[in-house]
Coordinates of N, CA, C and O in Angstrom, one line a residue:
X1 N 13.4 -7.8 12.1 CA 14.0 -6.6 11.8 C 14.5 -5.9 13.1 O 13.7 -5.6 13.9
X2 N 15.8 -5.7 13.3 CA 16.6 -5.1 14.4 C 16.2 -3.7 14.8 O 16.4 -2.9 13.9
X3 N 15.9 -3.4 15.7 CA 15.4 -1.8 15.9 C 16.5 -1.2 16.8 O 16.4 -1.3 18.0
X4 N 17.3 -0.6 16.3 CA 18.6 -0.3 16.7 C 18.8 1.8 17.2 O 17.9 2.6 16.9
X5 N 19.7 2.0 17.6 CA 19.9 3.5 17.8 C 21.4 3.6 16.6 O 22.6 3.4 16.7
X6 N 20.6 3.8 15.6 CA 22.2 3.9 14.3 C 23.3 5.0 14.9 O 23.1 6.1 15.5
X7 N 24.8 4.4 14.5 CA 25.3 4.9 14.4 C 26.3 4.9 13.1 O 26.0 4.2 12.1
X8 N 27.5 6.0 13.3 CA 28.7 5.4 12.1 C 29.1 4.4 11.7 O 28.8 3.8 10.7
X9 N 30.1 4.3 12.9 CA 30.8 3.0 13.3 C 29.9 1.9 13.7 O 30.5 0.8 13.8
X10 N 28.3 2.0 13.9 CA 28.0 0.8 13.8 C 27.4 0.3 12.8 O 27.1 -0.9 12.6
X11 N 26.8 1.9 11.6 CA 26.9 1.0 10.6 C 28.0 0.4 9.5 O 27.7 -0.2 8.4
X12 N 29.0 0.7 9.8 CA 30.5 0.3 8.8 C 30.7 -1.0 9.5 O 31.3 -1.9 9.0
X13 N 30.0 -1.2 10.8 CA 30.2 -2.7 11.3 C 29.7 -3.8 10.9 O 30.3 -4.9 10.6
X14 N 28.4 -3.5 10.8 CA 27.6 -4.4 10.3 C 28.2 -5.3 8.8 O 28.7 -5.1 7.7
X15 N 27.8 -6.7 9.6 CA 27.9 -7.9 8.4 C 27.1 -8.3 7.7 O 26.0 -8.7 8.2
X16 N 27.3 -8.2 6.4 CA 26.5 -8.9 5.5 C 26.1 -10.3 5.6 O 27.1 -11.1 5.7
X17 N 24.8 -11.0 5.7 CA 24.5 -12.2 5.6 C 24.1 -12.8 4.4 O 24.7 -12.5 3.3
X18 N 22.9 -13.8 4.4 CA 22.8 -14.6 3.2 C 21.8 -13.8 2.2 O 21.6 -13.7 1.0
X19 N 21.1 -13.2 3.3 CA 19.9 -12.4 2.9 C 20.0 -10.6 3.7 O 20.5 -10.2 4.7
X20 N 19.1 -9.7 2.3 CA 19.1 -8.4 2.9 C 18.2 -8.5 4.2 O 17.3 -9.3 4.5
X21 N 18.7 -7.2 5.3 CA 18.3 -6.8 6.2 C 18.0 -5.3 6.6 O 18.8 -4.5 6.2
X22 N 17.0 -5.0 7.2 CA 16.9 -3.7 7.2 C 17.0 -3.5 9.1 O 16.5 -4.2 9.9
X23 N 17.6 -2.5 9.4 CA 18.2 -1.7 10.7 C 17.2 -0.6 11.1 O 17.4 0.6 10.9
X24 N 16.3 -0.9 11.6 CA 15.8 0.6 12.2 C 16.4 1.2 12.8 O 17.3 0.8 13.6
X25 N 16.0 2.7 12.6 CA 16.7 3.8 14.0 C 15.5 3.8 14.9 O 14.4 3.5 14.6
X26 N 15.9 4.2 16.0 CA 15.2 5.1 16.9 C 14.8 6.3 17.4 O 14.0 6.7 18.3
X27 N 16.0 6.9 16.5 CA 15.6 8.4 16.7 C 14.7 8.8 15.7 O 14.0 9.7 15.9
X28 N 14.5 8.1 14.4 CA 14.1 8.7 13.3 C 13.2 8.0 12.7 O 13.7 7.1 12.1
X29 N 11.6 8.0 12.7 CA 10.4 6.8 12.4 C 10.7 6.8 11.3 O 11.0 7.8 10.7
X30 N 10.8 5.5 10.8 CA 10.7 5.3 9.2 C 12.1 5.0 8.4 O 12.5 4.4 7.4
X31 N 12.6 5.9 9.6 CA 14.6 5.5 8.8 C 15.1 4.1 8.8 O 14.8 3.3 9.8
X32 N 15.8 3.6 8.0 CA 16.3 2.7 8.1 C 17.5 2.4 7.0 O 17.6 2.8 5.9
X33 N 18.4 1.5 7.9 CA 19.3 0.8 6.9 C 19.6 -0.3 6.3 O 20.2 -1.2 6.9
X34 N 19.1 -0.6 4.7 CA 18.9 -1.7 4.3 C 20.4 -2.4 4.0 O 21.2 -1.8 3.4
X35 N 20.8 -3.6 4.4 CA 22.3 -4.4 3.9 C 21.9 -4.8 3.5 O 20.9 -5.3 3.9
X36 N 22.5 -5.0 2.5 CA 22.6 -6.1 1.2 C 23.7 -7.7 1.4 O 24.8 -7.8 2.0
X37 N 23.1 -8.7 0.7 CA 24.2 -9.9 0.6 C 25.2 -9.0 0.2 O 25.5 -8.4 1.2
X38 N 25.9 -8.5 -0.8 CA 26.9 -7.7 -1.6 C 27.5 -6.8 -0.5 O 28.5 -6.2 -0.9
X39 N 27.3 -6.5 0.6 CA 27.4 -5.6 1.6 C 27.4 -3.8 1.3 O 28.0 -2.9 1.9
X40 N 26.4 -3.8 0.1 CA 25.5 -2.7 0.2 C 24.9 -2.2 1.3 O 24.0 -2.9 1.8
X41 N 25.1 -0.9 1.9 CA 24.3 -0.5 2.7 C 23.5 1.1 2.2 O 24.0 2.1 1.5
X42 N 22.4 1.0 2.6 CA 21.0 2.1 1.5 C 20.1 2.3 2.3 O 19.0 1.6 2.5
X43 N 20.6 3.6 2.8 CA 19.1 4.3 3.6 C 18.0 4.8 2.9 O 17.8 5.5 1.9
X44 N 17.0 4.3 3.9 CA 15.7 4.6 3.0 C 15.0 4.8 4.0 O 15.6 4.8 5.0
X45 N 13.5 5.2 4.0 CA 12.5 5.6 4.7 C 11.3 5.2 4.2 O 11.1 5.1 3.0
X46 N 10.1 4.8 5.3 CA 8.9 4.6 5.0 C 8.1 5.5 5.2 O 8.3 6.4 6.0
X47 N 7.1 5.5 4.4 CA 6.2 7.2 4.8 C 5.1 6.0 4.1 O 5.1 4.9 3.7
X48 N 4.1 7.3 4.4 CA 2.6 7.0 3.5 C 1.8 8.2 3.4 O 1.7 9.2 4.1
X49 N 1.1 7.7 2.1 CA -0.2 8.7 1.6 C -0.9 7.9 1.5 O -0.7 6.7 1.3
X50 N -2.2 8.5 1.8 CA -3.4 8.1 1.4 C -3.6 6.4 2.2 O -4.2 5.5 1.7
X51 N -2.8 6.3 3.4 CA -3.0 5.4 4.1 C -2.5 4.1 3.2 O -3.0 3.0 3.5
X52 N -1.4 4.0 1.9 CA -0.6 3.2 1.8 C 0.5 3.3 2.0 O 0.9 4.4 2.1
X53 N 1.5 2.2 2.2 CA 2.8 2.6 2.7 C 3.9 2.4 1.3 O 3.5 1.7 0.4
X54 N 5.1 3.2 1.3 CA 5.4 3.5 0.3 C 7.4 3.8 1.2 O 7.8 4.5 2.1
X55 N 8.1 3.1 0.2 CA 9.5 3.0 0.7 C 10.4 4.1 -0.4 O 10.1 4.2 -1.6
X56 N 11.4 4.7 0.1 CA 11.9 5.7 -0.5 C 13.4 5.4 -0.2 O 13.8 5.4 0.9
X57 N 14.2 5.0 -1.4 CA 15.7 4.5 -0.8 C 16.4 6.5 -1.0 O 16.3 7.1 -2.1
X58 N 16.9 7.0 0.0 CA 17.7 8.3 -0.2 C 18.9 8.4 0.0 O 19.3 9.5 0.3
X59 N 20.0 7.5 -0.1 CA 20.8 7.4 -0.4 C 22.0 6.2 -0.2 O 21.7 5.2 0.5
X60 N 23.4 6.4 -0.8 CA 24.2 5.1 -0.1 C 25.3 5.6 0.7 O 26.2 6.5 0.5
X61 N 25.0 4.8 1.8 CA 26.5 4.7 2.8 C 28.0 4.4 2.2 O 28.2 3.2 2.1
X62 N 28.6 5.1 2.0 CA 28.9 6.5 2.9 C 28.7 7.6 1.8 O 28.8 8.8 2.2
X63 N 28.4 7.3 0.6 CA 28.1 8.6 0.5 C 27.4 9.8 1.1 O 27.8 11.0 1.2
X64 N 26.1 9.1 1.5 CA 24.9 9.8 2.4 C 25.8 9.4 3.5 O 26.4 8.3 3.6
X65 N 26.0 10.7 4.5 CA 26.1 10.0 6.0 C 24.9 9.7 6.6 O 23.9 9.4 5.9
X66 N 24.8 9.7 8.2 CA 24.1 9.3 8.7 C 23.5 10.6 9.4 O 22.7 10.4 10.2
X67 N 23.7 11.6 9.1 CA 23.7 12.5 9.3 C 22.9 13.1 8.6 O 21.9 13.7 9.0
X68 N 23.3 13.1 7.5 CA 22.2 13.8 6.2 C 21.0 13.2 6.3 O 19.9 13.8 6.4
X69 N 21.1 11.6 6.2 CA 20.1 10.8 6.6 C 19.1 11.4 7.4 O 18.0 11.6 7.1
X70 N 19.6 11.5 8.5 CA 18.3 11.9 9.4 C 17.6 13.1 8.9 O 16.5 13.5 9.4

């Protein structure tokens, strides 16, 4: 899993492969950008309660910027 500093332009870069991938940020624990084979891209975040972990997809690129995102 790539641990990256997200940007715009570098997520509109990003290539789809055979299989999904997820993009961490570094400004933002837990943020991430999932790509899809289909070249879906879908920010989501990891959190937890009660010491289980639990994934929350909040929106799609570009609807969501990267901005709102954080």
């Amino acid at each position: 899993m790539p641990v990256v500093t997200l940007t715009a332009k570098g997520i509109e870069s990003l290539q789809p492969g055979p299989s999904r991938v997820d993009f961490w940020d570094t400004d933002v624990k837990g943020l991430h950008v999932r790509l899809s084979p289909n070249g879906e891209r879908v920010f989501a975040v990891w959190y937890r309660v009660h010491q289980q972990p639990h994934r929350l997809n909040i929106g799609r690129w570009p609807t969501m910027t990267l901005k709102d995102a954080r």
